[in-house]
Tab-separated table of C-alpha atoms and ligand atoms in Angstrom:
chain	number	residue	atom	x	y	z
A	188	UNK	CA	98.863	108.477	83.861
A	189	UNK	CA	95.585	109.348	82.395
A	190	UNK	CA	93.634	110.772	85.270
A	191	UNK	CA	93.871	111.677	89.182
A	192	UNK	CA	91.109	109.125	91.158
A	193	UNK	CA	89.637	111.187	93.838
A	194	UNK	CA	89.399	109.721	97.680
A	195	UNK	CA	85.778	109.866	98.863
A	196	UNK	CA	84.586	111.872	101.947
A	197	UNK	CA	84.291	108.463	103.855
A	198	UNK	CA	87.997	107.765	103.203
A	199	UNK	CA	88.729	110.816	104.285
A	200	UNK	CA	87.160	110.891	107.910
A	201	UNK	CA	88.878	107.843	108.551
A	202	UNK	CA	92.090	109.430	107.976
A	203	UNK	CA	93.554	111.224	110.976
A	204	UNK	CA	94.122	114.700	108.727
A	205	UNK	CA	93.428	118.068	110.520
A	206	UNK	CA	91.476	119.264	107.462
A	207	UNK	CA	88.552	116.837	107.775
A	208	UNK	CA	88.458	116.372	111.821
A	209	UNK	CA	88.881	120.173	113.013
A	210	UNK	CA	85.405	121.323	112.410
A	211	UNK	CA	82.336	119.445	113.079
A	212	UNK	CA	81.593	116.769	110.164
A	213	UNK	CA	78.549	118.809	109.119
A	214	UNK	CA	81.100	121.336	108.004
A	215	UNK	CA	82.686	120.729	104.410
A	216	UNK	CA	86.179	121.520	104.626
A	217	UNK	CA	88.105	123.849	102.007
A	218	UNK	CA	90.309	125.425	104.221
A	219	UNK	CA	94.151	124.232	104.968
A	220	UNK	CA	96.351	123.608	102.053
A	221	UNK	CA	96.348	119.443	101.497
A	222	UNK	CA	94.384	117.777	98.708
A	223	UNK	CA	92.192	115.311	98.572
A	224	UNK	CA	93.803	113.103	96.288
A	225	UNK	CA	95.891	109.540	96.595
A	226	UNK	CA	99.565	110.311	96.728
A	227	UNK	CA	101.629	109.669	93.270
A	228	UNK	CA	102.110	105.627	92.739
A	229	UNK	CA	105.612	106.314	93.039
A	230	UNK	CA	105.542	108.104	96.480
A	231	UNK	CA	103.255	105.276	97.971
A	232	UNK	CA	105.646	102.739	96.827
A	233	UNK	CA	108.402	104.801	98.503
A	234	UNK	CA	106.858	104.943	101.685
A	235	UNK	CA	105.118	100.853	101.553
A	236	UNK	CA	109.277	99.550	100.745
A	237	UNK	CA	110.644	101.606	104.126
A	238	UNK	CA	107.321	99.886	105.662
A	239	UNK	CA	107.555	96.235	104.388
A	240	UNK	CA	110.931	96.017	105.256
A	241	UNK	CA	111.122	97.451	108.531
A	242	UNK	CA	113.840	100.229	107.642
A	243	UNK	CA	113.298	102.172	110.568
A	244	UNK	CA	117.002	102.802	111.525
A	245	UNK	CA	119.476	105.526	111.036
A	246	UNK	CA	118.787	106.115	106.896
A	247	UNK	CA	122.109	105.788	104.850
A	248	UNK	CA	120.888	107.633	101.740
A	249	UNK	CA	123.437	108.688	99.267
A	250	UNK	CA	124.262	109.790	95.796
A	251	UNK	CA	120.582	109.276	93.604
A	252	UNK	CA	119.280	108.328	96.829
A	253	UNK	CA	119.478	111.469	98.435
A	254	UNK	CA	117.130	114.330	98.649
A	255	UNK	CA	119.924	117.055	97.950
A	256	UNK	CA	121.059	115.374	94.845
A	257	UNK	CA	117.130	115.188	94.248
A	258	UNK	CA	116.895	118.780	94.590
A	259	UNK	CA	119.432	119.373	92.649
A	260	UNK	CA	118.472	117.564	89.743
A	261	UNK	CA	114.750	118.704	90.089
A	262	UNK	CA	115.859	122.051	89.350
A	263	UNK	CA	117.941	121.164	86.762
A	264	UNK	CA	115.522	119.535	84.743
A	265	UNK	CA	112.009	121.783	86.064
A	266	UNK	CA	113.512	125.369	85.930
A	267	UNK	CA	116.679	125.605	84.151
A	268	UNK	CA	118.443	126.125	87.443
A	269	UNK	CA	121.842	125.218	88.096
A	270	UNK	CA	122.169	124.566	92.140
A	271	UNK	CA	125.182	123.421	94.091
A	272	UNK	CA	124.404	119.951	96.376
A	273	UNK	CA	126.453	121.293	99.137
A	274	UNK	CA	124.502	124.946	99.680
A	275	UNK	CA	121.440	122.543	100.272
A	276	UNK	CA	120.232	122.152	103.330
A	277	UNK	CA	117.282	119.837	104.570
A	278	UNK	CA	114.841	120.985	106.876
A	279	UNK	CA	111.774	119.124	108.404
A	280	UNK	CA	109.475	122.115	107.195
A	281	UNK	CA	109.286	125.354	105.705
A	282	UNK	CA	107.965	127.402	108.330
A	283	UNK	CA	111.079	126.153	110.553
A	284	UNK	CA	113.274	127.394	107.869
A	285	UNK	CA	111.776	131.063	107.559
A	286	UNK	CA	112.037	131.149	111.483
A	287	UNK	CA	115.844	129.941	111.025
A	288	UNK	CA	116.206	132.405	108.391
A	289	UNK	CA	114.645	135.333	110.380
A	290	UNK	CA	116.948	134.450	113.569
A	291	UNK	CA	120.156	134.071	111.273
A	292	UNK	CA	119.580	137.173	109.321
A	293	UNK	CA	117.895	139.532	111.350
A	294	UNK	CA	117.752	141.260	115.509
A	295	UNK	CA	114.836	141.409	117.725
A	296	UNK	CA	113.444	144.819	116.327
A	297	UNK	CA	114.630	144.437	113.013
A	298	UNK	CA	111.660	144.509	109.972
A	299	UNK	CA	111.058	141.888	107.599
A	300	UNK	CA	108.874	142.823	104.098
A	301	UNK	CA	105.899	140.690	103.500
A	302	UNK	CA	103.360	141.329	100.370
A	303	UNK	CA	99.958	141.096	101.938
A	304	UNK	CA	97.964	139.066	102.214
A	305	UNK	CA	100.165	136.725	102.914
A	306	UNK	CA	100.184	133.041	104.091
A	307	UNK	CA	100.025	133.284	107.961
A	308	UNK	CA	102.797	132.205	109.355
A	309	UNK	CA	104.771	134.361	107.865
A	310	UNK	CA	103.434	136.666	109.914
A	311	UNK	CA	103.389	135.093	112.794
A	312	UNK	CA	107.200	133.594	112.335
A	313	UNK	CA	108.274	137.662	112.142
A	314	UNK	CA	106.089	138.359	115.367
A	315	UNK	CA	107.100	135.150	116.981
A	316	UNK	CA	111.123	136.136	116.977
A	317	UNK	CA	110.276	139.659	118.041
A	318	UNK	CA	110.912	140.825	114.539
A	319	UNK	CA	108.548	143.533	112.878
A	320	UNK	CA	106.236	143.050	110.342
A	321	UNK	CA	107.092	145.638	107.312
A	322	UNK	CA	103.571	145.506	105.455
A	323	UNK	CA	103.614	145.754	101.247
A	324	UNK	CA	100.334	144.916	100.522
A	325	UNK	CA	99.771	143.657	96.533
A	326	UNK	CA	97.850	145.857	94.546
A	327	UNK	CA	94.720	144.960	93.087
A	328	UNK	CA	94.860	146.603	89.262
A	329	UNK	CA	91.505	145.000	88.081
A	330	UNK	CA	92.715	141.592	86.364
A	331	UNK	CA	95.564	140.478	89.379
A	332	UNK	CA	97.245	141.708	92.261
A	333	UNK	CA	100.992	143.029	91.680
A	334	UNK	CA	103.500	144.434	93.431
A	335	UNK	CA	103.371	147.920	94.650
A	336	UNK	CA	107.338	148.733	94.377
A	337	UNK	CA	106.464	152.299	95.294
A	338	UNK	CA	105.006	151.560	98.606
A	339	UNK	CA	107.707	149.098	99.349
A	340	UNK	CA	110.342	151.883	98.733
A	341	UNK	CA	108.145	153.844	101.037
A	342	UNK	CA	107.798	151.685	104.077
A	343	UNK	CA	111.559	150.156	104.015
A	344	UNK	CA	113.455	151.591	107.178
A	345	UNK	CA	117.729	151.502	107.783
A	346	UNK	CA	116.642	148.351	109.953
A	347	UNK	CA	114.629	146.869	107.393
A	348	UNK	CA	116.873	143.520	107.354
A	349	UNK	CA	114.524	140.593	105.458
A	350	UNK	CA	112.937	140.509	102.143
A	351	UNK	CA	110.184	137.553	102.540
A	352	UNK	CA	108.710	136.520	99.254
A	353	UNK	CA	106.413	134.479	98.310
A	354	UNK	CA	106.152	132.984	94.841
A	355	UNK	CA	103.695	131.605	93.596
A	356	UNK	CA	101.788	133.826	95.966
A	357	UNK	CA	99.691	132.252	98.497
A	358	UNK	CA	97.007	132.880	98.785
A	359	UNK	CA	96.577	134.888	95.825
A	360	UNK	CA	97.844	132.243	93.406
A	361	UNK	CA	100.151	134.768	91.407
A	362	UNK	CA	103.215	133.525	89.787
A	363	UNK	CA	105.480	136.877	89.257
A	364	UNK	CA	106.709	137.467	85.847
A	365	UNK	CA	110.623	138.217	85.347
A	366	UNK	CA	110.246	141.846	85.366
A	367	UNK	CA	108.379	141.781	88.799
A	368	UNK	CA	110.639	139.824	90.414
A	369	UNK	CA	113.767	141.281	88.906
A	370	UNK	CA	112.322	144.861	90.432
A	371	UNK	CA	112.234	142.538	93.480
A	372	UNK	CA	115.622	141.542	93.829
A	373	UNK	CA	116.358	145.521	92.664
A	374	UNK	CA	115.075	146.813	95.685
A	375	UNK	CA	116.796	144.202	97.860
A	376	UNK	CA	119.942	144.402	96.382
A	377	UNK	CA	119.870	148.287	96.868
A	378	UNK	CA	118.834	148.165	100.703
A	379	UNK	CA	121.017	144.876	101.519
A	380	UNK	CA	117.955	142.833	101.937
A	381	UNK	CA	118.457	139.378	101.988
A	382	UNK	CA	115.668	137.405	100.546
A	383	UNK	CA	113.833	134.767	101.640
A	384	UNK	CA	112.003	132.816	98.807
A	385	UNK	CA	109.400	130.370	99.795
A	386	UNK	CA	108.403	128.469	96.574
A	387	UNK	CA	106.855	125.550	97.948
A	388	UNK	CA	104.198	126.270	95.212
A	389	UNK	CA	106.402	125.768	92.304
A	390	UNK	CA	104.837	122.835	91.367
A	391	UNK	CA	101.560	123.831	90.846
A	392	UNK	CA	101.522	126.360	87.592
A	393	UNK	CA	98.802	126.337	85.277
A	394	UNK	CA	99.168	126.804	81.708
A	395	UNK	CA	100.172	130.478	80.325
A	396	UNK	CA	102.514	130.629	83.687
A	397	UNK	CA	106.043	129.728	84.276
A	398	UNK	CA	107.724	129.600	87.319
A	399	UNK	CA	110.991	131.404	87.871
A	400	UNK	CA	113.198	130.699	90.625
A	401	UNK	CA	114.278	133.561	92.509
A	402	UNK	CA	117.290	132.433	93.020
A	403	UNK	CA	117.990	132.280	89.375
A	404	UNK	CA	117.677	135.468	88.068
A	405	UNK	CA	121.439	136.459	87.959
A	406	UNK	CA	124.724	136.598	90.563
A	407	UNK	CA	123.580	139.729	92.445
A	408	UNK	CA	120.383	138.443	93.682
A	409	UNK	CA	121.049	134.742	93.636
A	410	UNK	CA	124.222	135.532	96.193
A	411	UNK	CA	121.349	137.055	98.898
A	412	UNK	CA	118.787	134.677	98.026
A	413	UNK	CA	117.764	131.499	100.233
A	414	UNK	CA	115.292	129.726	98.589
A	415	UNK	CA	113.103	127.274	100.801
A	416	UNK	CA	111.560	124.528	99.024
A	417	UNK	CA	109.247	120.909	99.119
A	418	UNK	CA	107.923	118.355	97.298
A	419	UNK	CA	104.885	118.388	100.075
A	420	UNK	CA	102.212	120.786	98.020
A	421	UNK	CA	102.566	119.656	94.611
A	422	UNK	CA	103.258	115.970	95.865
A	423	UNK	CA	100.438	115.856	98.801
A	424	UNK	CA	102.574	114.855	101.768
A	425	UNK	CA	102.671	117.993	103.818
A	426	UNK	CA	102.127	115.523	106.798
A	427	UNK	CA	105.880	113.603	105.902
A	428	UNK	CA	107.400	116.848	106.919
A	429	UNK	CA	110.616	117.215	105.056
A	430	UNK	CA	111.910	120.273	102.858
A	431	UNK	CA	115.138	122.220	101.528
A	432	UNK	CA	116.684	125.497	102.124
A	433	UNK	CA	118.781	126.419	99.394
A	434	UNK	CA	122.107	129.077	99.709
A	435	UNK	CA	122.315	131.440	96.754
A	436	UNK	CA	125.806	131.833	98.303
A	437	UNK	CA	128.725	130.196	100.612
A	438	UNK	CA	128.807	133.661	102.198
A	439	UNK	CA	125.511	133.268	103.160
A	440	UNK	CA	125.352	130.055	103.886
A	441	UNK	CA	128.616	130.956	106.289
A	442	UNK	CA	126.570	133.697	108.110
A	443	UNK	CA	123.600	131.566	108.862
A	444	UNK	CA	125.483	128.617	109.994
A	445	UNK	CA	127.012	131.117	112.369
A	446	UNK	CA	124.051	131.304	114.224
A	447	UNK	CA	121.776	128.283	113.425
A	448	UNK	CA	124.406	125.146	113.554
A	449	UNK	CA	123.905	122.141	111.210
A	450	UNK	CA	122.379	120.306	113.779
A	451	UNK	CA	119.568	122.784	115.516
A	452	UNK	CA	117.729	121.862	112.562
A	453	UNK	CA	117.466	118.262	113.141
A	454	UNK	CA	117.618	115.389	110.694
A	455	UNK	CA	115.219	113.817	108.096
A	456	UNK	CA	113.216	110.627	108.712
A	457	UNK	CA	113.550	107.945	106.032
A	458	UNK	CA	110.461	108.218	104.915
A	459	UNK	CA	110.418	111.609	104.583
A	460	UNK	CA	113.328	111.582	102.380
A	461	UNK	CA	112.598	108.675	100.155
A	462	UNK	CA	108.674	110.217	99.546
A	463	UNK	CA	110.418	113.231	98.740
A	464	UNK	CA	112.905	111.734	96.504
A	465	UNK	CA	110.278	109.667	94.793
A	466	UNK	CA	108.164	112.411	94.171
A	467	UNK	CA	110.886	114.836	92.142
A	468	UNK	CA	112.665	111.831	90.453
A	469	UNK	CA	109.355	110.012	89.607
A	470	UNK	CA	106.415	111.583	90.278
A	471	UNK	CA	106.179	114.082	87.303
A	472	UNK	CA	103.806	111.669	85.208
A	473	UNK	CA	101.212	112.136	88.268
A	474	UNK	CA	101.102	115.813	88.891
A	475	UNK	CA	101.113	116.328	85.086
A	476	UNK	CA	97.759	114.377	85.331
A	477	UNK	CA	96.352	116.251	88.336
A	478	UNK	CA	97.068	119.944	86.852
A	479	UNK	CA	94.623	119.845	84.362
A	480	UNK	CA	91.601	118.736	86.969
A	481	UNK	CA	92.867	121.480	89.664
A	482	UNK	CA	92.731	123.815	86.349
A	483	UNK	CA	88.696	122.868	86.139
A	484	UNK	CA	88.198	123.342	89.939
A	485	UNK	CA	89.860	126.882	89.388
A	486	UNK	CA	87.892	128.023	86.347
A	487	UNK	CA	84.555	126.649	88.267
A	488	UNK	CA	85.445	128.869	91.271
A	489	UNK	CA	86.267	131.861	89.407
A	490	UNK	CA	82.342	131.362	87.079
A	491	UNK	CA	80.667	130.572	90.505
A	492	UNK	CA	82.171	133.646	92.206
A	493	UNK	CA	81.536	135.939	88.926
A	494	UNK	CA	77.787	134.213	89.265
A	495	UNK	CA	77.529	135.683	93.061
A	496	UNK	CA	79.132	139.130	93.139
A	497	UNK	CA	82.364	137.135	94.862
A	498	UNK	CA	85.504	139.801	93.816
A	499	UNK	CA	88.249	137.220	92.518
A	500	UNK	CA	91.289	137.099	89.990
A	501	UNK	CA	91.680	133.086	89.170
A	502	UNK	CA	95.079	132.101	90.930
A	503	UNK	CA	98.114	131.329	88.110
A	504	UNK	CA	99.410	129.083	90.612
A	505	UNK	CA	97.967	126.742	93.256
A	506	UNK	CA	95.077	125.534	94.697
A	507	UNK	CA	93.951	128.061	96.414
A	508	UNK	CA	91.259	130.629	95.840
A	509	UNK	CA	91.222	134.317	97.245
A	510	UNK	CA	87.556	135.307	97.486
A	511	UNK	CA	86.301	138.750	98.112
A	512	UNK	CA	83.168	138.995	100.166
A	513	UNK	CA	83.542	142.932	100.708
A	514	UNK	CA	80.017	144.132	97.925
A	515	UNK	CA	78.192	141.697	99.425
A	516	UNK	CA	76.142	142.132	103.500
A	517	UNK	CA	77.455	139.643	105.556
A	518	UNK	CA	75.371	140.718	108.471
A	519	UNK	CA	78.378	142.051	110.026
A	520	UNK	CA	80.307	138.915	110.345
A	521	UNK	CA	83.611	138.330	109.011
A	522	UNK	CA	83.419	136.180	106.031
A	523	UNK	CA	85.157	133.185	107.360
A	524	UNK	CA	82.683	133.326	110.053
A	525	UNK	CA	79.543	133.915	107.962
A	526	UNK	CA	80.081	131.154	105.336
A	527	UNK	CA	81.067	128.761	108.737
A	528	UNK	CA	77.893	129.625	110.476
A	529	UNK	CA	75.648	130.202	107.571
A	530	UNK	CA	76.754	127.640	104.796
A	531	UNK	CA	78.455	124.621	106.842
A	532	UNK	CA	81.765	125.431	104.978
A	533	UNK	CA	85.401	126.199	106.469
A	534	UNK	CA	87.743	128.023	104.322
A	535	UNK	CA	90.382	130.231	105.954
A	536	UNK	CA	90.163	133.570	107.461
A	537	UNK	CA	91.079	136.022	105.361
A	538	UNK	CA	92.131	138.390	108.856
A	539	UNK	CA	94.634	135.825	109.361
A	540	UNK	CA	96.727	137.106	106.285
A	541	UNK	CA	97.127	140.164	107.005
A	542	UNK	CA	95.175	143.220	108.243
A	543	UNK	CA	92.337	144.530	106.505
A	544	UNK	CA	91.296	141.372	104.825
A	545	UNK	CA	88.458	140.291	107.255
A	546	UNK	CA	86.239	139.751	104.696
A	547	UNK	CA	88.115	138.046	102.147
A	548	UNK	CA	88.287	134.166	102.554
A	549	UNK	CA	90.953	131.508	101.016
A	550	UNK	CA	89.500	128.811	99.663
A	551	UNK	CA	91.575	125.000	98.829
A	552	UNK	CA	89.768	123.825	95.415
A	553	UNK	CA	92.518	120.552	95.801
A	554	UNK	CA	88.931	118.049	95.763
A	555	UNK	CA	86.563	116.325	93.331
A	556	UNK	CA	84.640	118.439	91.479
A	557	UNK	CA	81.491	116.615	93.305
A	558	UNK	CA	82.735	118.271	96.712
A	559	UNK	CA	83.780	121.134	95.406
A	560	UNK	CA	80.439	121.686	93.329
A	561	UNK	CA	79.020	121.203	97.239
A	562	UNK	CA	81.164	123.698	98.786
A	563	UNK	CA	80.132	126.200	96.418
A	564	UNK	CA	76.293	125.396	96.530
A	565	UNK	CA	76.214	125.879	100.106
A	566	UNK	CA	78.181	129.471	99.793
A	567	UNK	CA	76.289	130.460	97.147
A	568	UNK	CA	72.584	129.200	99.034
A	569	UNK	CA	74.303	131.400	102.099
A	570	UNK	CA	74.537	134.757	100.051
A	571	UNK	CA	71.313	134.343	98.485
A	572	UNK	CA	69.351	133.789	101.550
A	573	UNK	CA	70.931	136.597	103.136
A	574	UNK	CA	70.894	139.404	100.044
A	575	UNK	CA	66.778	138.100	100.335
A	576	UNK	CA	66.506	138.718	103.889
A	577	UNK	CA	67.398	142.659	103.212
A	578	UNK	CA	65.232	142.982	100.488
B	745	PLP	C1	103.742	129.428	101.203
B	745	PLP	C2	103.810	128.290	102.156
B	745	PLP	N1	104.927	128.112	102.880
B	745	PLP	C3	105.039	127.097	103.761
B	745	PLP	C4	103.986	126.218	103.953
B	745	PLP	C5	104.100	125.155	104.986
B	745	PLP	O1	105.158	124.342	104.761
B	745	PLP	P1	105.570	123.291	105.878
B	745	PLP	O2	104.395	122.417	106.108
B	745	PLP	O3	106.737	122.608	105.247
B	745	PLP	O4	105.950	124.097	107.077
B	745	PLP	C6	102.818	126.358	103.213
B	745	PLP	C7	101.702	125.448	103.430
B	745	PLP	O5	100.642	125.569	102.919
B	745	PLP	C8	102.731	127.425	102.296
B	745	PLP	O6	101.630	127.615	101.570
């Protein structure tokens, strides 16, 4: 494929997406984590055949056909990762499987490690099942955030239970190197953590990065590791609603079927399975041509936010930009808040991930340059008025 077409904002209004209808259409939206691009030809295909034909039965979808073998092979053939079909279990979406995770492996009480800021529902999953939140915030050293493995020793309690990670980070847009997460996996192994890995951004690594599976790096971790995983970021079809949880173990996969049964979870729809399937067996060709124009949308945040006295490290990973507000006067308002109010733009509270981050933003650079070149003329015509008005 030689390049991504972009849907225009009309196209996009009609659509029935929450990211274009929850704010007022004078608002440009840059906030929740879909894209504004057509879907890979092979996924639309996928979903047009269960269309054309009706299929709207029980699905019968075996061997090739089926997303574990999909999985499987995706793996295989993306990370060097060697995963058994039958420690694979489907899930309609991700933040369903860290809730079934956090009831399976954990009490009422119990804590459960997140690295701040952190994608919100992580949080609120923890809170949610009366679980406590067990708060390693990332570091900033000047170039990236990282791990603080100190603190994390620090704040890890006898009923510290759950390791969640996150990798690539959102919203940060880290992709942890070996070492990091082997330290990781160090400190869960040596406090009988088990780990929850959500990389539903594995898809979406620029250049320079690689993505390592958690789940890969060796027996000891592997065997406590569930990784939870989708084709729905990289592939644009959050709305499908379809996912994996993978078992670095059977022992694992024994003690969480003790508490969550196979069916609690619920089944796949068909064409949640065959988008999904379409989009690891077939859909490479596509996101190979949309990486490089999500890479120009990142490198014109990061010179726009170096332009305004924005604090930002460009993300490794994802779409998503982290954006520091905290130099700049925001007349008291949060950022979120401020750049709603004052520029016409929604982007996400940065409160939301975590606390202390009210005036940090995340921002979804997943658009045309022409919007995105928007979004960031109305921010940047926001701060200027206002550092003007103090002078
Ligand atoms: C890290 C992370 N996990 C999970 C999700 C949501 O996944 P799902 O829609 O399958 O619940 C997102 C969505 O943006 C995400 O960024």
């Amino acid at each position: 494929m030689d390049s991504i077409p972009v849907l225009p904002v009309e196209t996009m209004r009609v659509r029935r997406g929450i990211k274009w209808h929850r704010y007022p259409e004078d608002v440009l939206p840059a906030w929740v984590a879909d894209m504004d691009f057509p879907v890979a030809p092979a996924v639309q295909a996928a979903v047009s055949r269960v269309v054309e034909q009706m299929d709207y039965g029980y699905p019968w979808r075996e061997g090739a056909n089926g997303l574990e073998a999909a999985f499987v092979d995706r793996m295989r053939e993306r990370f060097g990762w060697a995963v058994e079909v039958e420690r694979v279990r489907p899930v309609t979406d991700l933040v369903q499987a860290i809730v079934a995770g956090l009831v399976a492996f954990s009490d009422p009480g119990d804590g459960v490690v997140v690295q701040t800021p952190i994608y919100p529902p992580f949080l609120g999953s923890i809170a949610a099942t009366g679980r406590r939140w067990v708060i390693n915030p990332l570091r900033d050293d000047g170039s990236r955030f990282v791990l603080d493995l100190d603190h994390l020793e620090a704040v890890i309690d006898e009923r510290t239970r759950i390791l969640l990670v996150c990798n690539p980070h959102n919203p940060t847009g880290r992709v942890f190197d070996r070492e990091e997460l082997e330290a990781l996996g160090r400190v869960a192994v040596a406090h009988d953590l088990v780990i929850v890995a959500d990389e539903i951004h594995c898809d979406l690594v620029y250049p320079g990065r690689r993505h390592l599976p958690m789940g890969s790096l060796g027996e000891e971790i592997a065997a406590r590791t569930v990784t939870l995983n989708s084709a729905t970021k990289g592939f644009n079809v959050a709305g499908l609603r379809c996912g994996v949880m993978y078992f670095g173990s059977e022992g694992l996969l024994d003690r969480f079927r003790r508490v969550v049964p196979d069916r609690l979870l619920g089944s796949l729809s068909s064409v949640a399975i065959d988008a999904t399937v379409a989009a690891w067996r077939e859909g490479q060709p596509w996101l190979d041509a949309l990486l490089p124009l999500l890479r120009r949308n990142r490198d014109r945040v990061a010179t726009w936010a170096a332009e305004v006295g924005v604090r930002h490290h460009p993300p490794e990973g994802t779409y998503l930009s982290w954006l520091d507000l905290g130099d700049l006067d925001l007349a008291g308002e949060s950022a979120q808040r401020f750049l709603l109010e004052r520029a016409r733009v929604a982007l996400n509270a940065g409160e939301d991930f975590g606390p202390g981050y009210e005036r940090c933003v995340r921002l979804n650079f997943a658009t045309s340059p022409e919007i995105l070149e928007q979004v960031l003329e109305r921010m940047g015509g926001a701060l200027r008025r206002i550092g003007e008005a103090v002078r």
